[in-house]
PDB file of C-alpha atoms in Angstrom:
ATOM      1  CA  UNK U 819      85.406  89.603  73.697  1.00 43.00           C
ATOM      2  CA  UNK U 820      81.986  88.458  72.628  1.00 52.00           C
ATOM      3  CA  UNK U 821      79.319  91.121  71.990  1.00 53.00           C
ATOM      4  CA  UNK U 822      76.373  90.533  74.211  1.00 57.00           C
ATOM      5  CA  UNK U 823      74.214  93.506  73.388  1.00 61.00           C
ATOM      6  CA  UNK U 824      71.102  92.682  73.002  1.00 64.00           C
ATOM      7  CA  UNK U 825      69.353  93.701  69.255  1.00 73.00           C
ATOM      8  CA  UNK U 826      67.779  96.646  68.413  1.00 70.00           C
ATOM      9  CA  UNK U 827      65.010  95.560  66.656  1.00 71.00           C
ATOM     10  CA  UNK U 828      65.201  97.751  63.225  1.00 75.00           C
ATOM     11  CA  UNK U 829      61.184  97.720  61.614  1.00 79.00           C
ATOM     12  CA  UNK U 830      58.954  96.988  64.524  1.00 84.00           C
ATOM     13  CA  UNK U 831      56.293  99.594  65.867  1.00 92.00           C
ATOM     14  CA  UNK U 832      56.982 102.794  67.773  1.00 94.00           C
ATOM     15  CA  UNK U 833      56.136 101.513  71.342  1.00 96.00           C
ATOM     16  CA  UNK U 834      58.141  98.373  70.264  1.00 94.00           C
ATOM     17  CA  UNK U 835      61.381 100.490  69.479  1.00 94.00           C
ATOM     18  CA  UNK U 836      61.338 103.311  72.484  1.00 96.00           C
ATOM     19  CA  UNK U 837      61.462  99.928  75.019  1.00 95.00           C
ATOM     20  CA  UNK U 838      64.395  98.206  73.332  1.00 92.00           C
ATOM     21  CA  UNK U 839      66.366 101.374  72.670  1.00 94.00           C
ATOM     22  CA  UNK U 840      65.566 101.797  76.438  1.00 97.00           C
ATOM     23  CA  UNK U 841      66.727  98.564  77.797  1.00 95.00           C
ATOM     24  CA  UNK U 842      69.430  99.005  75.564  1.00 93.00           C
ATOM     25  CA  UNK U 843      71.053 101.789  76.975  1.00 95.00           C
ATOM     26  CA  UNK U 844      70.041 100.342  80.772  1.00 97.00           C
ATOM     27  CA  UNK U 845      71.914  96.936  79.392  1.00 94.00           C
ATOM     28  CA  UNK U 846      75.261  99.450  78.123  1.00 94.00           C
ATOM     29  CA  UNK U 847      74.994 100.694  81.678  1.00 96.00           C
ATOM     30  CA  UNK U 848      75.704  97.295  83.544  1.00 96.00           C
ATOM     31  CA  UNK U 849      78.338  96.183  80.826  1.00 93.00           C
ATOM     32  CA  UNK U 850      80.053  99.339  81.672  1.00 95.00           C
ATOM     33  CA  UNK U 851      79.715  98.372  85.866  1.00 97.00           C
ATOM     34  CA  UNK U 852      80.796  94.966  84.780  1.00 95.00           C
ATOM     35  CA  UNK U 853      83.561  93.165  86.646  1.00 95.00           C
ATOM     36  CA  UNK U 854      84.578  95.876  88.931  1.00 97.00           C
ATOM     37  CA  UNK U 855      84.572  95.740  92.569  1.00 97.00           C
ATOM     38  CA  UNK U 856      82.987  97.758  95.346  1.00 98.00           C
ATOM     39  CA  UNK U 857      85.909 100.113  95.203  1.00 97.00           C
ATOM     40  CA  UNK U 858      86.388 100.498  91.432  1.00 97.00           C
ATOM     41  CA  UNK U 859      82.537 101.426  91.485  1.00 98.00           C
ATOM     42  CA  UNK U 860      82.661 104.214  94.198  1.00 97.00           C
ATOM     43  CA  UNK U 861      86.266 105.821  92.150  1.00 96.00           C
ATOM     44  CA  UNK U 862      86.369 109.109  91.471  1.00 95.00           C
ATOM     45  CA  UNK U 863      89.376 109.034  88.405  1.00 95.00           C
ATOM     46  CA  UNK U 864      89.257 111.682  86.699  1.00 94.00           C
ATOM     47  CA  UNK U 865      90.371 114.294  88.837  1.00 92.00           C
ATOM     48  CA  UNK U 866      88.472 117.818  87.392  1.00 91.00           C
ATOM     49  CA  UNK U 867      85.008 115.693  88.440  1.00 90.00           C
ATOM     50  CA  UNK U 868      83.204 114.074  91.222  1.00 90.00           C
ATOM     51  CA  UNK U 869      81.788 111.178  89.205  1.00 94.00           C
ATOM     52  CA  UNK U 870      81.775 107.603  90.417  1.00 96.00           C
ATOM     53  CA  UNK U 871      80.004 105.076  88.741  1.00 97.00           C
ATOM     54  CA  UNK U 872      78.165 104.010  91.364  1.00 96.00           C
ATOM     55  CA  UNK U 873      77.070 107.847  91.491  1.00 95.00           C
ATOM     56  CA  UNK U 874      75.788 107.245  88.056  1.00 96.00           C
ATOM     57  CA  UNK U 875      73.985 104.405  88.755  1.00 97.00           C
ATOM     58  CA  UNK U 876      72.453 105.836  91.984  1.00 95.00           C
ATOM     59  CA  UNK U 877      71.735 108.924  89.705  1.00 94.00           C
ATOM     60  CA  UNK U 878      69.409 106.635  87.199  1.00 96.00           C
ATOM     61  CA  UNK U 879      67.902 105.110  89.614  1.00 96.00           C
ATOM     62  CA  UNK U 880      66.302 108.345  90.753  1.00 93.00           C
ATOM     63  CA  UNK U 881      65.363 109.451  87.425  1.00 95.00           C
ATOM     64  CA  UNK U 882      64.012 105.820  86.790  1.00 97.00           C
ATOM     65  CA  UNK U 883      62.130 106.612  90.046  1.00 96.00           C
ATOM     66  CA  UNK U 884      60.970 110.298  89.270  1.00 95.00           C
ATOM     67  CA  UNK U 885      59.686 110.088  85.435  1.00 97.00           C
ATOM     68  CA  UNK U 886      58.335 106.823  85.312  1.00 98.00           C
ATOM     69  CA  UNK U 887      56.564 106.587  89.346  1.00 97.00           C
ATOM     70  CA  UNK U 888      56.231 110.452  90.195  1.00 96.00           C
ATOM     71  CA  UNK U 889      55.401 111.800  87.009  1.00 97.00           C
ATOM     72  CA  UNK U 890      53.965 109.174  84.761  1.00 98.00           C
ATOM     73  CA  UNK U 891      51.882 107.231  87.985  1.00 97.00           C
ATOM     74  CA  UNK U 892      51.232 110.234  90.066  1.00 96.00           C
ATOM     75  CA  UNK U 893      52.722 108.125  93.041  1.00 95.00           C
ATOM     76  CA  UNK U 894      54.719 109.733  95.889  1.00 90.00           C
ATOM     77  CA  UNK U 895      57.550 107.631  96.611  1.00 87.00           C
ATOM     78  CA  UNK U 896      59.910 109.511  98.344  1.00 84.00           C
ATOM     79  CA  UNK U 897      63.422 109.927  97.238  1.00 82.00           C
ATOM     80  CA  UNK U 898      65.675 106.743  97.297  1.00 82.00           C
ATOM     81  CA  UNK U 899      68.691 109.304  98.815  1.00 76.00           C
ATOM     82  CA  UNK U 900      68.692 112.335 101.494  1.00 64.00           C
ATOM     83  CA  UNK U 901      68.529 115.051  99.278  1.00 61.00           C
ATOM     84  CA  UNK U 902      67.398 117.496 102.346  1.00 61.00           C
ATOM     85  CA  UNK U 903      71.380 118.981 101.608  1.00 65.00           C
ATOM     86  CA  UNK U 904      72.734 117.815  98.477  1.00 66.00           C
ATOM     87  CA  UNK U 905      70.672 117.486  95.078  1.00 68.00           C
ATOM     88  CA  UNK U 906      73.492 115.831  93.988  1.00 73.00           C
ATOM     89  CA  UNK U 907      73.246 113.311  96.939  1.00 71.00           C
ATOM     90  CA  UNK U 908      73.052 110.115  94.478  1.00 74.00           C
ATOM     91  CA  UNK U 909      76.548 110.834  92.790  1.00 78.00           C
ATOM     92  CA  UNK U 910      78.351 112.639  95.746  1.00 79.00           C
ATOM     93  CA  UNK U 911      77.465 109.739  98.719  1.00 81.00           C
ATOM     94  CA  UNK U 912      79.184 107.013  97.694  1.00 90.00           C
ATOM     95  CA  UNK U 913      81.466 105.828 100.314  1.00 89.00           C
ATOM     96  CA  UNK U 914      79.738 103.431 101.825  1.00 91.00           C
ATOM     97  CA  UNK U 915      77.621 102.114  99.181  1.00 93.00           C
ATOM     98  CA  UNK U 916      78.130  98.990  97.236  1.00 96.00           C
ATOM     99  CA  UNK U 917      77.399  97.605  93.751  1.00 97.00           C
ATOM    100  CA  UNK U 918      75.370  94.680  94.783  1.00 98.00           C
ATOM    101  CA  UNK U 919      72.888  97.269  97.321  1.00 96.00           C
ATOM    102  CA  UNK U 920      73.165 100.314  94.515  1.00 96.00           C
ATOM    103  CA  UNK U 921      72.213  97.575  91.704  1.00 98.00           C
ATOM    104  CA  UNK U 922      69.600  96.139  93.814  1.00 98.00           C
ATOM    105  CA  UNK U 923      67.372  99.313  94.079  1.00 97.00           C
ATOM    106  CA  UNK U 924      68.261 100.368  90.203  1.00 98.00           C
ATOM    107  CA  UNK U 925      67.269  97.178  89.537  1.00 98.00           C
ATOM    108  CA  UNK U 926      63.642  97.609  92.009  1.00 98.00           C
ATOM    109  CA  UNK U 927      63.430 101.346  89.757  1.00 98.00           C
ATOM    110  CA  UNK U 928      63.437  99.651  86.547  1.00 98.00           C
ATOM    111  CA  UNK U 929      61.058  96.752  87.291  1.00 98.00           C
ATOM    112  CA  UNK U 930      58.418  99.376  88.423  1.00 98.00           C
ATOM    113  CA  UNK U 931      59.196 101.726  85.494  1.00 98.00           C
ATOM    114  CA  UNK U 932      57.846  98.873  83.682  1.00 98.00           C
ATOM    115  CA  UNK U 933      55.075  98.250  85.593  1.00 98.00           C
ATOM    116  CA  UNK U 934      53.790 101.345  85.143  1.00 98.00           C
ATOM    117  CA  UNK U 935      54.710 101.993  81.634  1.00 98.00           C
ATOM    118  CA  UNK U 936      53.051  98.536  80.897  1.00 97.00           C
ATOM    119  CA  UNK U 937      49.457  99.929  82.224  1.00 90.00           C
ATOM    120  CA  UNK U 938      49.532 102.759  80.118  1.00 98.00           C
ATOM    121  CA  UNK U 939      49.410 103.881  75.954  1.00 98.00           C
ATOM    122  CA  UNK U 940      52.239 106.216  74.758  1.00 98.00           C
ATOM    123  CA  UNK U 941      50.215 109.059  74.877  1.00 98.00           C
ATOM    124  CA  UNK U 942      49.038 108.877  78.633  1.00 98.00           C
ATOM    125  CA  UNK U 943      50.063 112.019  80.221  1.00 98.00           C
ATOM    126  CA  UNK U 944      51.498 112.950  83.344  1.00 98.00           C
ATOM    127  CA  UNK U 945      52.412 115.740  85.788  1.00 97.00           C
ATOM    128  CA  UNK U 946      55.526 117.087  87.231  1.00 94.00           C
ATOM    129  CA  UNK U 947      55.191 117.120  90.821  1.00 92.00           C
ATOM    130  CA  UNK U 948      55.653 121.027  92.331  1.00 90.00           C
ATOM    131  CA  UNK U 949      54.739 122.595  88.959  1.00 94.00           C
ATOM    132  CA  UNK U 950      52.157 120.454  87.400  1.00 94.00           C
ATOM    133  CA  UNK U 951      54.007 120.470  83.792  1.00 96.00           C
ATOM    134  CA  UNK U 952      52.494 117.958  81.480  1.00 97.00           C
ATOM    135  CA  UNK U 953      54.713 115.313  80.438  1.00 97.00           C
ATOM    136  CA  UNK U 954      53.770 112.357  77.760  1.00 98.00           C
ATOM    137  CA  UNK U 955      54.782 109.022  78.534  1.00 98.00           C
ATOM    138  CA  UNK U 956      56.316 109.333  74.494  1.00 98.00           C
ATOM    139  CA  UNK U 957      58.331 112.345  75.828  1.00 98.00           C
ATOM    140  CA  UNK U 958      59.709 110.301  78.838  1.00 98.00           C
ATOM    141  CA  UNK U 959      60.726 107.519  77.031  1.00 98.00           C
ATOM    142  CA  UNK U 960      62.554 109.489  74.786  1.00 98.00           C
ATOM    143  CA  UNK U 961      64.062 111.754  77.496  1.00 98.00           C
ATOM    144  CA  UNK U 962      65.305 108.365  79.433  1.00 98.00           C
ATOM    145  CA  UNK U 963      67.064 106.919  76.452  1.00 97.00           C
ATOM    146  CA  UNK U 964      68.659 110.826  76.284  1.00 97.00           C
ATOM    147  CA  UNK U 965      69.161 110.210  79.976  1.00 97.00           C
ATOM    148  CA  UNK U 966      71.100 107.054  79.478  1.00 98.00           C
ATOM    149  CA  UNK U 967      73.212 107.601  76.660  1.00 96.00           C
ATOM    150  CA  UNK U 968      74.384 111.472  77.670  1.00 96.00           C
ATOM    151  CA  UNK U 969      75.848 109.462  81.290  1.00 96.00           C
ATOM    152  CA  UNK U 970      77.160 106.508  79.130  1.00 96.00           C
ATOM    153  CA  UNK U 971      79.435 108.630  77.932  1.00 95.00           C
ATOM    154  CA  UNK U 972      80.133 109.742  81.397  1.00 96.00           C
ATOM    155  CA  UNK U 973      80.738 105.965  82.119  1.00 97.00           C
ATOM    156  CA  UNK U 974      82.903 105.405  79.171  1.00 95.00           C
ATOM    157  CA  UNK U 975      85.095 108.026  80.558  1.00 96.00           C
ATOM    158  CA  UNK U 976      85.850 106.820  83.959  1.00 97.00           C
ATOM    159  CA  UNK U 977      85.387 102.911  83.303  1.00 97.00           C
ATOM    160  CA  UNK U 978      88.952 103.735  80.710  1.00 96.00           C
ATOM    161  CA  UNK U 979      90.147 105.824  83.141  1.00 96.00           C
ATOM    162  CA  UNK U 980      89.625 102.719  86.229  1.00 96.00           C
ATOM    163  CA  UNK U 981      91.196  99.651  84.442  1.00 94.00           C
ATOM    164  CA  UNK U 982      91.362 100.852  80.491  1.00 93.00           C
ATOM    165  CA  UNK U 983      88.863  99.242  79.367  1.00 90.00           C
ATOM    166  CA  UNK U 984      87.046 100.901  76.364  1.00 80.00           C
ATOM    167  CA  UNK U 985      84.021  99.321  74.270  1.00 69.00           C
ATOM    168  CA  UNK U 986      80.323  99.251  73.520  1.00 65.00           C
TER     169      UNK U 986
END
């Protein structure tokens, strides 16, 4: 199989190398999703957990959502999934969503992350909804790419454990 990841750029500036390690990760995350169907997406295969893909994806959306709208913007835009009962509503209601609606809106999440992240220096400065906690838009770059690649490995996990498939 070809490799298709995109390059890390290795000497470029420090704005330069949180976006690419960034889209990196969010590029790992659809190769991982690739190929599968609606099914394979929503599988929970490894029996001592609840993860799905799709749960994973719906998951990063959120965070997408929260860090880089709520906190970095100051906006208010509501949360993408009922969390009124669940907090873990993104990776636990899965059975009726599909990969082409659940990419759609991750998809929507990333576009505005970069919107917003576009408008603003490294060092602009949030707040945490509910307790106010400051939050650098350096620090959420850097806690997104932690983000990613901690629930990569989640995805490396079940992707093997759907159709064996293993890889970068």
């Amino acid at each position: 199989m070809d490799d298709t990841r995109m390059a890390l750029p290795p000497t470029v500036d420090e704005r330069t190398t949180l976006e690419s390690f960034l889209d990196f990760q969010r590029e790992a995350l659809v190769r991982k999703c690739a190929g599968l169907t609606d099914g394979q997406l929503r599988a929970r295969p490894v029996p001592s957990s609840t993860l799905s893909l799709l749960g994973l994806v719906r998951h990063l959306a959120t965070v997408e959502r929260w860090y880089f709208r709520a906190v970095i913007a100051g906006d208010s835009p509501g949360d993408l999934y009922d969390l009124t009962d669940d907090f873990d509503a993104p990776f636990n209601d899965v059975a009726d969503a599909t990969g082409a609606e659940t990419f759609a809106q991750w998809r929507a999440e990333v576009a505005a992350a970069r919107r917003v992240t576009a408008e603003r220096p490294l060092d602009a400065v949030g707040r945490t909804p509910g307790t106010g906690s400051e939050r650098s838009l350096r620090w959420v770059f850097t806690h997104m790419i932690d983000e990613y690649a901690r629930h990569l490995g989640h995805a490396d996990i079940l992707r093997e454990a759907i159709d064996g498939r293993t890889g970068e």
